[in-house]
Amino acid sequence: MRKVFITIAIMLGCTLTMSAEDAKATIDIKQGSQKIHKEIYGQFAEHLGSCIYGGLWVGENSVIPNINGYRKDVFDALKNLQVPVLRWPGGCFADEYHWMDGIGPKENRPKMQNNNWGGTIEDNSFGTHEFLNLCEMLGCEPYISGNVGSGTVEELAKWVEYMTSDGDTPMAKLRRKNGRDKAWKVKFLGVGNESWGCGGNMRPEYYADLYRRYSVYCRNYDGNKLYKIASGASDYDYTWTKVLMNNIGNRMDGVSLHYYTVTGWSGSKGSATKFNDDDYYWTMGKCLGIEDVIIKHSKLMDAKDPQKKIGLLVDEWGTWWDEEPGTIAGHLYQQNALRDAFVAALSLNVFHRHTDRVRMANIAQIVNVLQSMILTDQKGTGHMVLTPTYHVFDMYKGFQEATYLPMDITCDSIAVRGDQHAKDGRKIPVLNTSAAKQTDGSLIISLSNISLDKDQTISIDLKGFAAKNITGRILTSKNATDYNDFEHPDVIKPMEFKKAKLKKNIITAEIPAKSIVVLNVK
Ligand code: AHR
């Protein structure tokens, strides 16, 4: 085999080191032991911009087709995605949200100002009932983010009682008065959000004490068993995790982690659709940087929890670009290019690898905010666009609850620009892959070719698997900057992939540059 390495100087200093060798991989079917928790495919819906109002919810009287107030086009698209869990009502919003303002007859609900996100006035027409009923309709678990920053222990305790008590209790009676007889099942409860920042600007020791106090009074009613999640660290803040592990320990079921693919928190974050090759490769490196962050937090957790009983929940992740010109400041509305699809695919592959610790992940956010699945407008009877990120979640559905299979792969690497957390740059494999055995016994294999200009040929040896049939889908486009919009909703959409062949138990596939391929092998 030829060993030719070509170094190509990419514009603005990024260096791509390519070899002319084909990639080789092995999947040993006997090696799978960990289940990929379906909750890794979780979503996040915050009262932010037009995520809730206009995105998920338009109200019963809207001219936009709706099912009891939920946008029908959006609902149908989400139903297809098999959303396993939905986090609500924030984010930063959660720590200023007073749930009692969002129950009872809509005309009596007080308005509120959304101080975190553009000062928008909201009418509280989407509250606890509207959220939990939506989860029931979607068939997903609700994940409630409780208010610790500006709320009280009593307020959160009563919210849990209102949602989950089936007895003759004051809050269950109030719920019945508001039209819901049977309690909902609510498993996931976040005790605060970003308590080091918008959730109260606390020190970890102080937050740990608050967690201990709040969590005592969040009770398990009538067979409902809460999975309590402490408000965890941002990115590289390992001290936060260490203090929580020491001071809370197994009083929490899980601890969160937030990691955004973002250039920095001050100044411009860059356009979602106008970027050069160097920006693209930087983005690939930055999103893959989450792996090292997960490993480091996980290692700290291992010291106190070697059996990995406490979950690490990446309950906010995704790209964060500049808001689209002409949109409302503070509403975080951004477009979604093929580059974002890669961030989704690569990040999900990382979560698969760490499924022993990563119990859940919630991409930010579901509609119209940051790296969303769906973009909507409210013109006339409304339009909807499925983003490239949506299509990745759709193509990856088979990974939910599948058994993770380690994949041994040899392929070329790309050296990309780093940042303050990777001063010497990053070196990333040109093919980013993941494999799993689905519940029906078939294999699902994802293969992302990060290169912007070089196709990759890969041969995959399926050890111990009698393969008979192979099918696949591919997501790609002419440029990494391409995206779908209301006028051109299908620029990027999955197509049938025909360049994978099966001979004996070896798959040979040609993966075009800048493409994401998902294979199903039976
Ligand atoms: O997802 C947007 C915001 O990012 C969330 O409200 C907050 O938790 C994070 O800083």
Short mmCIF file of C-alpha atoms and ligand atoms in Angstrom, two decimals:
data_model
loop_
_atom_site.label_atom_id
_atom_site.label_comp_id
_atom_site.label_asym_id
_atom_site.label_seq_id
_atom_site.Cartn_x
_atom_site.Cartn_y
_atom_site.Cartn_z
CA MET A 1 0.00 0.00 0.00
CA ARG A 2 1.28 3.46 -0.87
CA LYS A 3 2.51 5.62 1.98
CA VAL A 4 2.28 9.00 0.38
CA PHE A 5 1.63 11.92 2.65
CA ILE A 6 0.59 15.17 1.06
CA THR A 7 0.51 18.33 3.08
CA ILE A 8 -1.94 20.87 1.82
CA ALA A 9 -1.91 24.38 3.19
CA ILE A 10 -5.48 25.39 3.71
CA MET A 11 -6.39 29.04 3.60
CA LEU A 12 -5.60 31.02 6.76
CA GLY A 13 -3.08 28.65 8.19
CA CYS A 14 -4.97 25.39 8.70
CA THR A 15 -2.90 22.44 7.60
CA LEU A 16 -4.37 19.27 6.24
CA THR A 17 -2.13 16.23 6.26
CA MET A 18 -3.48 13.62 3.90
CA SER A 19 -2.23 10.18 3.10
CA ALA A 20 -3.26 8.35 -0.03
CA GLU A 21 -3.95 5.20 1.99
CA ASP A 22 -7.39 3.70 2.24
CA ALA A 23 -8.90 3.49 5.69
CA LYS A 24 -9.30 0.12 7.37
CA ALA A 25 -11.57 -0.83 10.23
CA THR A 26 -12.67 -3.83 12.21
CA ILE A 27 -15.87 -4.31 14.16
CA ASP A 28 -15.93 -7.28 16.46
CA ILE A 29 -19.55 -8.08 17.18
CA LYS A 30 -18.63 -9.95 20.37
CA GLN A 31 -17.13 -6.87 21.97
CA GLY A 32 -20.34 -4.93 22.60
CA SER A 33 -21.34 -4.56 26.23
CA GLN A 34 -22.68 -1.02 26.76
CA LYS A 35 -26.11 0.18 25.76
CA ILE A 36 -26.36 3.61 24.10
CA HIS A 37 -28.94 5.31 26.30
CA LYS A 38 -31.68 6.68 24.11
CA GLU A 39 -31.61 9.83 26.25
CA ILE A 40 -28.36 10.79 24.51
CA TYR A 41 -30.73 11.85 21.72
CA GLY A 42 -32.48 14.25 24.11
CA GLN A 43 -33.75 17.70 23.21
CA PHE A 44 -33.99 21.00 25.04
CA ALA A 45 -36.83 23.54 24.79
CA GLU A 46 -36.36 26.83 26.61
CA HIS A 47 -38.56 29.89 26.81
CA LEU A 48 -36.18 31.72 24.55
CA GLY A 49 -36.93 33.57 21.32
CA SER A 50 -39.41 31.58 19.28
CA CYS A 51 -38.58 28.15 20.63
CA ILE A 52 -41.81 27.77 22.61
CA TYR A 53 -44.02 30.60 21.35
CA GLY A 54 -44.21 30.32 17.55
CA GLY A 55 -42.03 27.20 17.42
CA LEU A 56 -43.73 24.49 19.46
CA TRP A 57 -46.81 26.42 20.48
CA VAL A 58 -49.10 28.73 18.54
CA GLY A 59 -52.27 28.36 20.60
CA GLU A 60 -55.61 26.82 19.67
CA ASN A 61 -56.88 29.95 17.88
CA SER A 62 -53.93 30.34 15.51
CA VAL A 63 -54.41 30.20 11.73
CA ILE A 64 -51.31 28.01 11.70
CA PRO A 65 -52.52 24.39 11.68
CA ASN A 66 -52.24 23.05 15.21
CA ILE A 67 -53.22 20.19 17.48
CA ASN A 68 -54.68 21.72 20.63
CA GLY A 69 -52.28 24.65 20.23
CA TYR A 70 -49.13 22.68 19.27
CA ARG A 71 -47.85 23.47 15.75
CA LYS A 72 -48.84 20.47 13.65
CA ASP A 73 -45.92 20.59 11.19
CA VAL A 74 -43.39 20.78 14.03
CA PHE A 75 -45.17 18.14 16.10
CA ASP A 76 -45.25 15.67 13.18
CA ALA A 77 -41.55 16.23 12.43
CA LEU A 78 -40.62 15.68 16.08
CA LYS A 79 -42.78 12.59 16.35
CA ASN A 80 -40.79 11.11 13.46
CA LEU A 81 -37.55 11.86 15.31
CA GLN A 82 -38.48 9.63 18.28
CA VAL A 83 -37.43 12.25 20.82
CA PRO A 84 -36.64 10.30 24.00
CA VAL A 85 -36.53 13.17 26.51
CA LEU A 86 -37.31 16.89 26.46
CA ARG A 87 -35.78 19.39 28.90
CA TRP A 88 -37.86 22.45 29.88
CA PRO A 89 -38.36 25.37 30.77
CA GLY A 90 -34.67 26.41 30.68
CA GLY A 91 -31.72 27.11 30.70
CA CYS A 92 -31.33 30.46 32.35
CA PHE A 93 -35.09 30.99 32.09
CA ALA A 94 -35.72 28.15 34.56
CA ASP A 95 -34.23 30.05 37.48
CA GLU A 96 -36.69 32.91 37.02
CA TYR A 97 -39.70 30.76 36.22
CA HIS A 98 -42.53 30.52 38.74
CA TRP A 99 -44.59 27.55 37.68
CA MET A 100 -47.80 28.65 39.40
CA ASP A 101 -48.03 31.52 36.87
CA GLY A 102 -48.40 28.93 34.12
CA ILE A 103 -51.38 26.89 35.36
CA GLY A 104 -55.14 27.42 35.44
CA PRO A 105 -57.33 29.25 32.90
CA LYS A 106 -55.10 30.95 30.33
CA GLU A 107 -56.90 34.29 30.58
CA ASN A 108 -56.04 34.47 34.30
CA ARG A 109 -52.36 33.71 33.90
CA PRO A 110 -50.14 36.72 34.58
CA LYS A 111 -47.76 37.97 31.91
CA MET A 112 -44.04 37.94 32.59
CA GLN A 113 -40.93 39.54 31.21
CA ASN A 114 -38.27 37.14 29.97
CA ASN A 115 -35.31 38.96 31.50
CA ASN A 116 -32.70 36.56 30.21
CA TRP A 117 -33.70 36.62 26.58
CA GLY A 118 -34.42 40.00 25.05
CA GLY A 119 -36.93 41.19 27.68
CA THR A 120 -39.78 39.66 25.68
CA ILE A 121 -43.19 39.70 27.33
CA GLU A 122 -44.69 36.20 27.58
CA ASP A 123 -48.29 35.36 28.46
CA ASN A 124 -47.60 32.06 30.25
CA SER A 125 -50.03 30.26 27.94
CA PHE A 126 -47.50 27.43 27.70
CA GLY A 127 -47.07 26.03 31.20
CA THR A 128 -46.82 22.75 33.08
CA HIS A 129 -49.92 21.12 31.53
CA GLU A 130 -48.99 22.18 28.01
CA PHE A 131 -45.45 20.85 28.42
CA LEU A 132 -46.27 17.54 30.08
CA ASN A 133 -49.13 16.84 27.65
CA LEU A 134 -46.74 17.50 24.75
CA CYS A 135 -44.31 14.97 26.20
CA GLU A 136 -47.11 12.43 26.46
CA MET A 137 -48.11 13.04 22.84
CA LEU A 138 -44.51 12.71 21.67
CA GLY A 139 -44.00 9.65 23.85
CA CYS A 140 -40.93 11.17 25.53
CA GLU A 141 -39.77 11.58 29.11
CA PRO A 142 -40.10 15.09 30.54
CA TYR A 143 -37.02 16.64 32.13
CA ILE A 144 -38.05 19.50 34.42
CA SER A 145 -35.46 22.11 35.25
CA GLY A 146 -36.32 23.49 38.70
CA ASN A 147 -35.88 27.05 39.94
CA VAL A 148 -33.20 27.25 42.63
CA GLY A 149 -31.78 30.67 41.73
CA SER A 150 -34.85 32.80 42.55
CA GLY A 151 -37.35 30.23 43.81
CA THR A 152 -37.89 28.53 47.13
CA VAL A 153 -37.67 24.98 48.41
CA GLU A 154 -41.43 25.08 48.99
CA GLU A 155 -42.12 26.18 45.40
CA LEU A 156 -40.10 23.35 43.88
CA ALA A 157 -41.45 20.77 46.32
CA LYS A 158 -45.01 21.79 45.47
CA TRP A 159 -44.28 21.61 41.73
CA VAL A 160 -43.16 18.01 42.11
CA GLU A 161 -46.30 17.27 44.13
CA TYR A 162 -48.52 19.00 41.55
CA MET A 163 -47.09 16.97 38.68
CA THR A 164 -46.70 13.55 40.29
CA SER A 165 -48.97 13.09 43.30
CA ASP A 166 -52.04 10.93 42.76
CA GLY A 167 -53.25 11.17 46.35
CA ASP A 168 -55.60 13.45 48.20
CA THR A 169 -52.91 16.11 48.47
CA PRO A 170 -53.38 19.89 48.08
CA MET A 171 -51.34 20.12 44.87
CA ALA A 172 -52.95 17.03 43.30
CA LYS A 173 -56.35 18.62 44.04
CA LEU A 174 -55.26 21.84 42.40
CA ARG A 175 -54.09 19.91 39.34
CA ARG A 176 -57.44 18.13 39.13
CA LYS A 177 -59.22 21.48 39.40
CA ASN A 178 -57.14 22.58 36.41
CA GLY A 179 -58.39 19.66 34.34
CA ARG A 180 -55.84 16.88 34.79
CA ASP A 181 -57.01 13.98 36.91
CA LYS A 182 -54.15 11.51 36.76
CA ALA A 183 -50.66 12.50 37.79
CA TRP A 184 -48.01 12.58 35.09
CA LYS A 185 -44.86 10.55 35.40
CA VAL A 186 -41.83 12.82 35.69
CA LYS A 187 -38.51 11.12 36.01
CA PHE A 188 -35.81 13.73 35.39
CA LEU A 189 -35.58 16.72 37.72
CA GLY A 190 -32.83 19.32 37.44
CA VAL A 191 -32.10 21.11 40.69
CA GLY A 192 -31.15 24.47 39.21
CA ASN A 193 -29.32 25.35 35.99
CA GLU A 194 -25.89 26.93 35.58
CA SER A 195 -25.93 27.82 39.27
CA TRP A 196 -22.39 29.21 38.80
CA GLY A 197 -23.81 31.84 36.41
CA CYS A 198 -27.32 32.85 35.35
CA GLY A 199 -28.74 30.39 37.91
CA GLY A 200 -27.56 32.36 40.94
CA ASN A 201 -23.85 33.11 40.49
CA MET A 202 -22.97 30.70 43.32
CA ARG A 203 -19.78 29.10 44.52
CA PRO A 204 -19.77 25.28 44.24
CA GLU A 205 -19.72 24.72 48.02
CA TYR A 206 -22.77 26.94 48.50
CA TYR A 207 -24.63 25.33 45.60
CA ALA A 208 -23.82 21.85 46.93
CA ASP A 209 -25.47 22.74 50.25
CA LEU A 210 -28.49 24.16 48.44
CA TYR A 211 -28.76 21.02 46.32
CA ARG A 212 -28.78 18.89 49.46
CA ARG A 213 -31.54 21.00 50.98
CA TYR A 214 -33.76 21.28 47.88
CA SER A 215 -33.48 17.64 46.94
CA VAL A 216 -34.71 16.40 50.33
CA TYR A 217 -38.14 17.92 49.71
CA CYS A 218 -38.53 16.76 46.13
CA ARG A 219 -40.44 13.61 47.01
CA ASN A 220 -41.26 10.42 45.19
CA TYR A 221 -45.06 10.28 45.00
CA ASP A 222 -47.19 7.27 44.15
CA GLY A 223 -44.66 5.17 42.30
CA ASN A 224 -42.98 8.11 40.57
CA LYS A 225 -39.22 7.87 41.05
CA LEU A 226 -37.26 11.05 40.50
CA TYR A 227 -33.81 11.00 38.93
CA LYS A 228 -32.28 14.12 40.51
CA ILE A 229 -29.71 16.06 38.56
CA ALA A 230 -27.34 18.59 40.10
CA SER A 231 -26.47 21.72 38.16
CA GLY A 232 -23.02 20.87 36.85
CA ALA A 233 -20.00 22.48 35.35
CA SER A 234 -19.40 24.54 32.28
CA ASP A 235 -16.81 23.09 29.90
CA TYR A 236 -13.41 23.04 31.61
CA ASP A 237 -14.50 23.86 35.19
CA TYR A 238 -13.25 20.68 36.84
CA THR A 239 -13.30 22.24 40.31
CA TRP A 240 -17.08 22.51 40.15
CA THR A 241 -17.45 18.78 39.47
CA LYS A 242 -14.91 17.87 42.15
CA VAL A 243 -16.67 19.91 44.84
CA LEU A 244 -20.07 18.48 43.88
CA MET A 245 -18.75 14.93 43.96
CA ASN A 246 -17.22 15.55 47.40
CA ASN A 247 -20.11 17.49 48.91
CA ILE A 248 -23.15 15.92 47.25
CA GLY A 249 -21.89 12.51 46.14
CA ASN A 250 -24.55 9.87 45.74
CA ARG A 251 -27.32 12.20 46.91
CA MET A 252 -27.51 13.06 43.21
CA ASP A 253 -28.37 10.60 40.45
CA GLY A 254 -26.65 12.71 37.86
CA VAL A 255 -24.68 15.89 37.34
CA SER A 256 -24.90 18.04 34.24
CA LEU A 257 -22.23 19.41 31.93
CA HIS A 258 -22.61 22.21 29.39
CA TYR A 259 -20.30 22.36 26.38
CA TYR A 260 -20.93 24.57 23.40
CA THR A 261 -19.01 24.62 20.13
CA VAL A 262 -18.39 28.34 20.33
CA THR A 263 -15.44 30.58 19.59
CA GLY A 264 -15.74 32.45 22.90
CA TRP A 265 -18.27 34.31 25.01
CA SER A 266 -17.32 37.87 24.11
CA GLY A 267 -17.43 39.50 20.68
CA SER A 268 -18.55 37.90 17.44
CA LYS A 269 -19.02 34.14 17.40
CA GLY A 270 -18.95 34.02 13.61
CA SER A 271 -21.69 33.53 11.06
CA ALA A 272 -23.58 30.25 10.86
CA THR A 273 -23.37 30.26 7.07
CA LYS A 274 -20.47 32.50 6.01
CA PHE A 275 -17.23 30.85 7.02
CA ASN A 276 -14.04 29.67 5.37
CA ASP A 277 -12.36 26.25 5.33
CA ASP A 278 -10.20 27.13 8.32
CA ASP A 279 -13.28 28.02 10.39
CA TYR A 280 -14.88 24.76 9.31
CA TYR A 281 -11.92 22.64 10.41
CA TRP A 282 -11.60 24.60 13.66
CA THR A 283 -15.26 23.77 14.36
CA MET A 284 -14.64 20.05 13.85
CA GLY A 285 -11.74 20.17 16.30
CA LYS A 286 -13.64 22.23 18.85
CA CYS A 287 -16.70 19.98 18.86
CA LEU A 288 -14.48 16.91 19.24
CA GLY A 289 -12.79 18.68 22.18
CA ILE A 290 -15.82 17.60 24.20
CA GLU A 291 -14.33 14.11 24.41
CA ASP A 292 -11.36 15.24 26.47
CA VAL A 293 -13.67 17.33 28.67
CA ILE A 294 -15.95 14.33 29.27
CA ILE A 295 -12.96 12.11 30.07
CA LYS A 296 -11.61 14.62 32.61
CA HIS A 297 -14.94 15.19 34.39
CA SER A 298 -15.58 11.46 34.32
CA LYS A 299 -12.19 10.71 35.86
CA LEU A 300 -12.94 13.07 38.72
CA MET A 301 -16.27 11.34 39.19
CA ASP A 302 -14.54 7.92 39.15
CA ALA A 303 -12.60 8.86 42.28
CA LYS A 304 -15.84 8.98 44.30
CA ASP A 305 -18.00 6.78 42.11
CA PRO A 306 -15.87 4.05 40.52
CA GLN A 307 -18.96 2.03 39.64
CA LYS A 308 -20.24 4.92 37.54
CA LYS A 309 -23.63 5.05 39.23
CA ILE A 310 -23.83 8.82 38.94
CA GLY A 311 -24.58 9.91 35.40
CA LEU A 312 -22.93 12.75 33.54
CA LEU A 313 -25.65 14.54 31.61
CA VAL A 314 -24.52 16.83 28.82
CA ASP A 315 -27.80 18.67 29.01
CA GLU A 316 -26.70 21.57 26.80
CA TRP A 317 -24.47 21.16 23.76
CA GLY A 318 -24.23 22.27 20.14
CA THR A 319 -23.04 25.17 18.03
CA TRP A 320 -23.44 28.79 19.05
CA TRP A 321 -23.04 31.31 16.21
CA ASP A 322 -23.99 34.95 15.77
CA GLU A 323 -27.70 35.64 15.60
CA GLU A 324 -28.98 35.95 12.03
CA PRO A 325 -28.92 39.57 10.84
CA GLY A 326 -32.33 41.22 11.19
CA THR A 327 -33.59 38.90 13.94
CA ILE A 328 -34.47 39.98 17.48
CA ALA A 329 -31.43 40.48 19.70
CA GLY A 330 -31.29 37.97 22.52
CA HIS A 331 -33.39 35.39 20.69
CA LEU A 332 -30.39 33.31 19.54
CA TYR A 333 -31.91 32.50 16.15
CA GLN A 334 -29.23 31.01 13.91
CA GLN A 335 -29.13 29.17 10.59
CA ASN A 336 -27.87 25.62 10.38
CA ALA A 337 -25.40 24.58 7.67
CA LEU A 338 -23.88 21.26 6.64
CA ARG A 339 -21.09 22.16 9.10
CA ASP A 340 -23.64 21.93 11.94
CA ALA A 341 -24.67 18.46 10.76
CA PHE A 342 -21.06 17.38 11.23
CA VAL A 343 -21.01 18.81 14.75
CA ALA A 344 -24.12 16.76 15.51
CA ALA A 345 -22.73 13.53 14.03
CA LEU A 346 -19.29 13.88 15.65
CA SER A 347 -20.67 14.82 19.06
CA LEU A 348 -23.15 11.93 19.06
CA ASN A 349 -20.28 9.59 18.16
CA VAL A 350 -18.39 10.88 21.22
CA PHE A 351 -21.40 10.32 23.47
CA HIS A 352 -21.71 6.75 22.16
CA ARG A 353 -18.11 6.08 23.16
CA HIS A 354 -18.76 7.27 26.72
CA THR A 355 -22.14 5.74 27.26
CA ASP A 356 -20.88 4.14 30.48
CA ARG A 357 -20.88 7.61 32.07
CA VAL A 358 -22.87 9.85 29.71
CA ARG A 359 -26.44 9.05 30.65
CA MET A 360 -28.14 11.79 28.68
CA ALA A 361 -27.41 14.66 26.29
CA ASN A 362 -29.74 17.47 25.20
CA ILE A 363 -28.85 19.45 22.13
CA ALA A 364 -29.57 23.18 22.42
CA GLN A 365 -32.25 23.68 21.24
CA ILE A 366 -35.20 21.96 19.60
CA VAL A 367 -36.74 24.77 17.46
CA ASN A 368 -35.51 28.21 16.31
CA VAL A 369 -32.74 28.56 18.91
CA LEU A 370 -29.01 27.80 18.46
CA GLN A 371 -28.36 24.43 16.77
CA SER A 372 -31.99 23.59 16.23
CA MET A 373 -33.71 20.66 14.56
CA ILE A 374 -36.34 22.88 12.99
CA LEU A 375 -36.74 26.50 11.88
CA THR A 376 -40.19 28.03 11.59
CA ASP A 377 -41.81 31.29 10.58
CA GLN A 378 -45.29 32.51 11.38
CA LYS A 379 -46.08 34.10 8.05
CA GLY A 380 -49.58 33.20 6.86
CA THR A 381 -50.25 29.63 7.80
CA GLY A 382 -46.58 29.16 8.72
CA HIS A 383 -43.53 27.51 7.14
CA MET A 384 -41.13 24.97 8.52
CA VAL A 385 -37.64 23.87 7.54
CA LEU A 386 -35.87 20.75 8.73
CA THR A 387 -32.21 21.57 9.35
CA PRO A 388 -29.21 19.39 8.42
CA THR A 389 -28.94 18.68 12.15
CA TYR A 390 -32.47 17.27 12.13
CA HIS A 391 -31.45 14.89 9.36
CA VAL A 392 -28.49 13.60 11.36
CA PHE A 393 -30.75 12.87 14.34
CA ASP A 394 -33.11 11.12 11.96
CA MET A 395 -30.37 9.04 10.31
CA TYR A 396 -28.96 8.15 13.74
CA LYS A 397 -32.27 6.98 15.27
CA GLY A 398 -31.16 3.35 15.15
CA PHE A 399 -28.42 4.06 17.68
CA GLN A 400 -30.99 4.67 20.41
CA GLU A 401 -30.82 1.72 22.85
CA ALA A 402 -28.43 -0.17 20.53
CA THR A 403 -25.37 -1.93 21.92
CA TYR A 404 -22.25 0.10 21.30
CA LEU A 405 -19.56 -1.74 19.29
CA PRO A 406 -16.01 -0.44 19.51
CA MET A 407 -14.53 0.09 16.05
CA ASP A 408 -10.84 -0.31 15.44
CA ILE A 409 -9.95 2.14 12.67
CA THR A 410 -6.82 3.30 10.89
CA CYS A 411 -7.23 6.40 8.76
CA ASP A 412 -5.56 9.71 7.95
CA SER A 413 -5.57 12.70 10.25
CA ILE A 414 -6.11 16.38 9.77
CA ALA A 415 -4.21 18.98 11.80
CA VAL A 416 -6.52 21.88 12.62
CA ARG A 417 -6.25 25.22 14.39
CA GLY A 418 -6.84 25.11 18.14
CA ASP A 419 -7.72 27.78 20.68
CA GLN A 420 -6.81 28.71 24.26
CA HIS A 421 -7.72 25.16 25.35
CA ALA A 422 -5.68 23.48 22.61
CA LYS A 423 -2.82 25.87 22.06
CA ASP A 424 -0.89 23.57 19.72
CA GLY A 425 -3.93 22.90 17.57
CA ARG A 426 -5.79 19.63 17.31
CA LYS A 427 -5.24 16.53 15.21
CA ILE A 428 -8.44 14.82 14.18
CA PRO A 429 -9.10 11.65 12.19
CA VAL A 430 -10.51 12.38 8.75
CA LEU A 431 -13.11 9.65 9.21
CA ASN A 432 -15.22 9.85 12.32
CA THR A 433 -17.17 6.67 12.97
CA SER A 434 -19.50 4.82 15.29
CA ALA A 435 -21.06 1.35 15.24
CA ALA A 436 -23.71 -0.46 17.22
CA LYS A 437 -25.86 -3.58 17.23
CA GLN A 438 -29.52 -2.71 17.09
CA THR A 439 -32.20 -4.45 19.09
CA ASP A 440 -33.28 -6.44 15.97
CA GLY A 441 -29.74 -7.80 15.61
CA SER A 442 -28.73 -5.66 12.61
CA LEU A 443 -25.75 -3.31 12.62
CA ILE A 444 -25.78 0.46 12.30
CA ILE A 445 -22.54 2.12 11.25
CA SER A 446 -21.96 5.85 10.84
CA LEU A 447 -19.07 7.17 8.76
CA SER A 448 -18.38 10.90 8.52
CA ASN A 449 -15.75 12.12 6.09
CA ILE A 450 -14.64 15.45 7.52
CA SER A 451 -12.38 16.34 4.58
CA LEU A 452 -13.70 19.13 2.42
CA ASP A 453 -12.03 17.86 -0.72
CA LYS A 454 -10.89 14.23 -0.47
CA ASP A 455 -13.12 11.19 -0.83
CA GLN A 456 -12.19 8.31 1.47
CA THR A 457 -12.35 4.60 0.77
CA ILE A 458 -12.81 2.37 3.78
CA SER A 459 -12.96 -1.37 4.21
CA ILE A 460 -14.62 -2.68 7.34
CA ASP A 461 -14.12 -6.23 8.51
CA LEU A 462 -17.23 -7.42 10.35
CA LYS A 463 -15.86 -10.06 12.67
CA GLY A 464 -18.35 -12.65 13.85
CA PHE A 465 -21.29 -11.21 11.88
CA ALA A 466 -22.90 -13.03 8.98
CA ALA A 467 -23.82 -10.06 6.80
CA LYS A 468 -26.33 -10.55 4.00
CA ASN A 469 -27.58 -7.14 3.05
CA ILE A 470 -26.42 -3.53 3.23
CA THR A 471 -28.33 -0.28 2.77
CA GLY A 472 -27.37 3.28 3.53
CA ARG A 473 -28.20 6.97 3.53
CA ILE A 474 -25.92 9.92 2.86
CA LEU A 475 -26.14 13.57 3.91
CA THR A 476 -23.95 15.92 1.92
CA SER A 477 -23.97 19.04 -0.22
CA LYS A 478 -21.75 20.96 -2.59
CA ASN A 479 -20.44 23.27 0.15
CA ALA A 480 -20.11 23.02 3.92
CA THR A 481 -21.77 26.45 4.05
CA ASP A 482 -24.95 25.18 2.36
CA TYR A 483 -28.20 25.23 4.35
CA ASN A 484 -31.95 24.85 4.01
CA ASP A 485 -34.25 27.85 4.17
CA PHE A 486 -37.94 28.53 3.65
CA GLU A 487 -37.46 29.10 -0.09
CA HIS A 488 -35.12 26.12 -0.54
CA PRO A 489 -36.02 23.60 2.19
CA ASP A 490 -34.43 20.56 0.53
CA VAL A 491 -30.91 21.69 -0.37
CA ILE A 492 -29.59 19.24 2.23
CA LYS A 493 -31.54 16.09 2.86
CA PRO A 494 -30.63 12.40 3.19
CA MET A 495 -30.32 10.44 -0.06
CA GLU A 496 -29.88 6.77 -0.71
CA PHE A 497 -26.20 5.75 -0.48
CA LYS A 498 -25.16 3.25 -3.12
CA LYS A 499 -21.39 3.17 -2.75
CA ALA A 500 -21.15 0.47 -0.11
CA LYS A 501 -20.53 -3.12 -1.20
CA LEU A 502 -20.55 -6.30 0.79
CA LYS A 503 -18.23 -9.19 -0.02
CA LYS A 504 -17.97 -12.07 2.40
CA ASN A 505 -17.96 -10.16 5.69
CA ILE A 506 -16.13 -7.11 4.43
CA ILE A 507 -17.79 -3.81 3.61
CA THR A 508 -16.06 -1.54 1.13
CA ALA A 509 -17.43 1.98 0.95
CA GLU A 510 -16.43 5.16 -0.82
CA ILE A 511 -17.30 8.09 1.38
CA PRO A 512 -17.35 11.36 -0.57
CA ALA A 513 -15.71 14.47 0.88
CA LYS A 514 -17.85 16.36 3.44
CA SER A 515 -20.45 13.67 3.79
CA ILE A 516 -22.14 11.76 6.58
CA VAL A 517 -23.10 8.19 5.77
CA VAL A 518 -25.14 5.81 7.89
CA LEU A 519 -25.18 2.13 6.92
CA ASN A 520 -27.55 -0.59 8.03
CA VAL A 521 -26.24 -4.13 7.76
CA LYS A 522 -28.41 -7.20 8.14
O1 AHR B 1 -29.09 27.49 25.60
C1 AHR B 1 -28.99 28.86 25.85
C2 AHR B 1 -28.44 29.16 27.23
O2 AHR B 1 -27.13 28.70 27.34
C3 AHR B 1 -29.14 28.51 28.39
O3 AHR B 1 -30.26 29.21 28.81
C4 AHR B 1 -28.10 28.53 29.46
O4 AHR B 1 -28.24 27.47 30.37
C5 AHR B 1 -26.79 28.48 28.68
O5 AHR B 1 -25.90 29.44 29.10
#
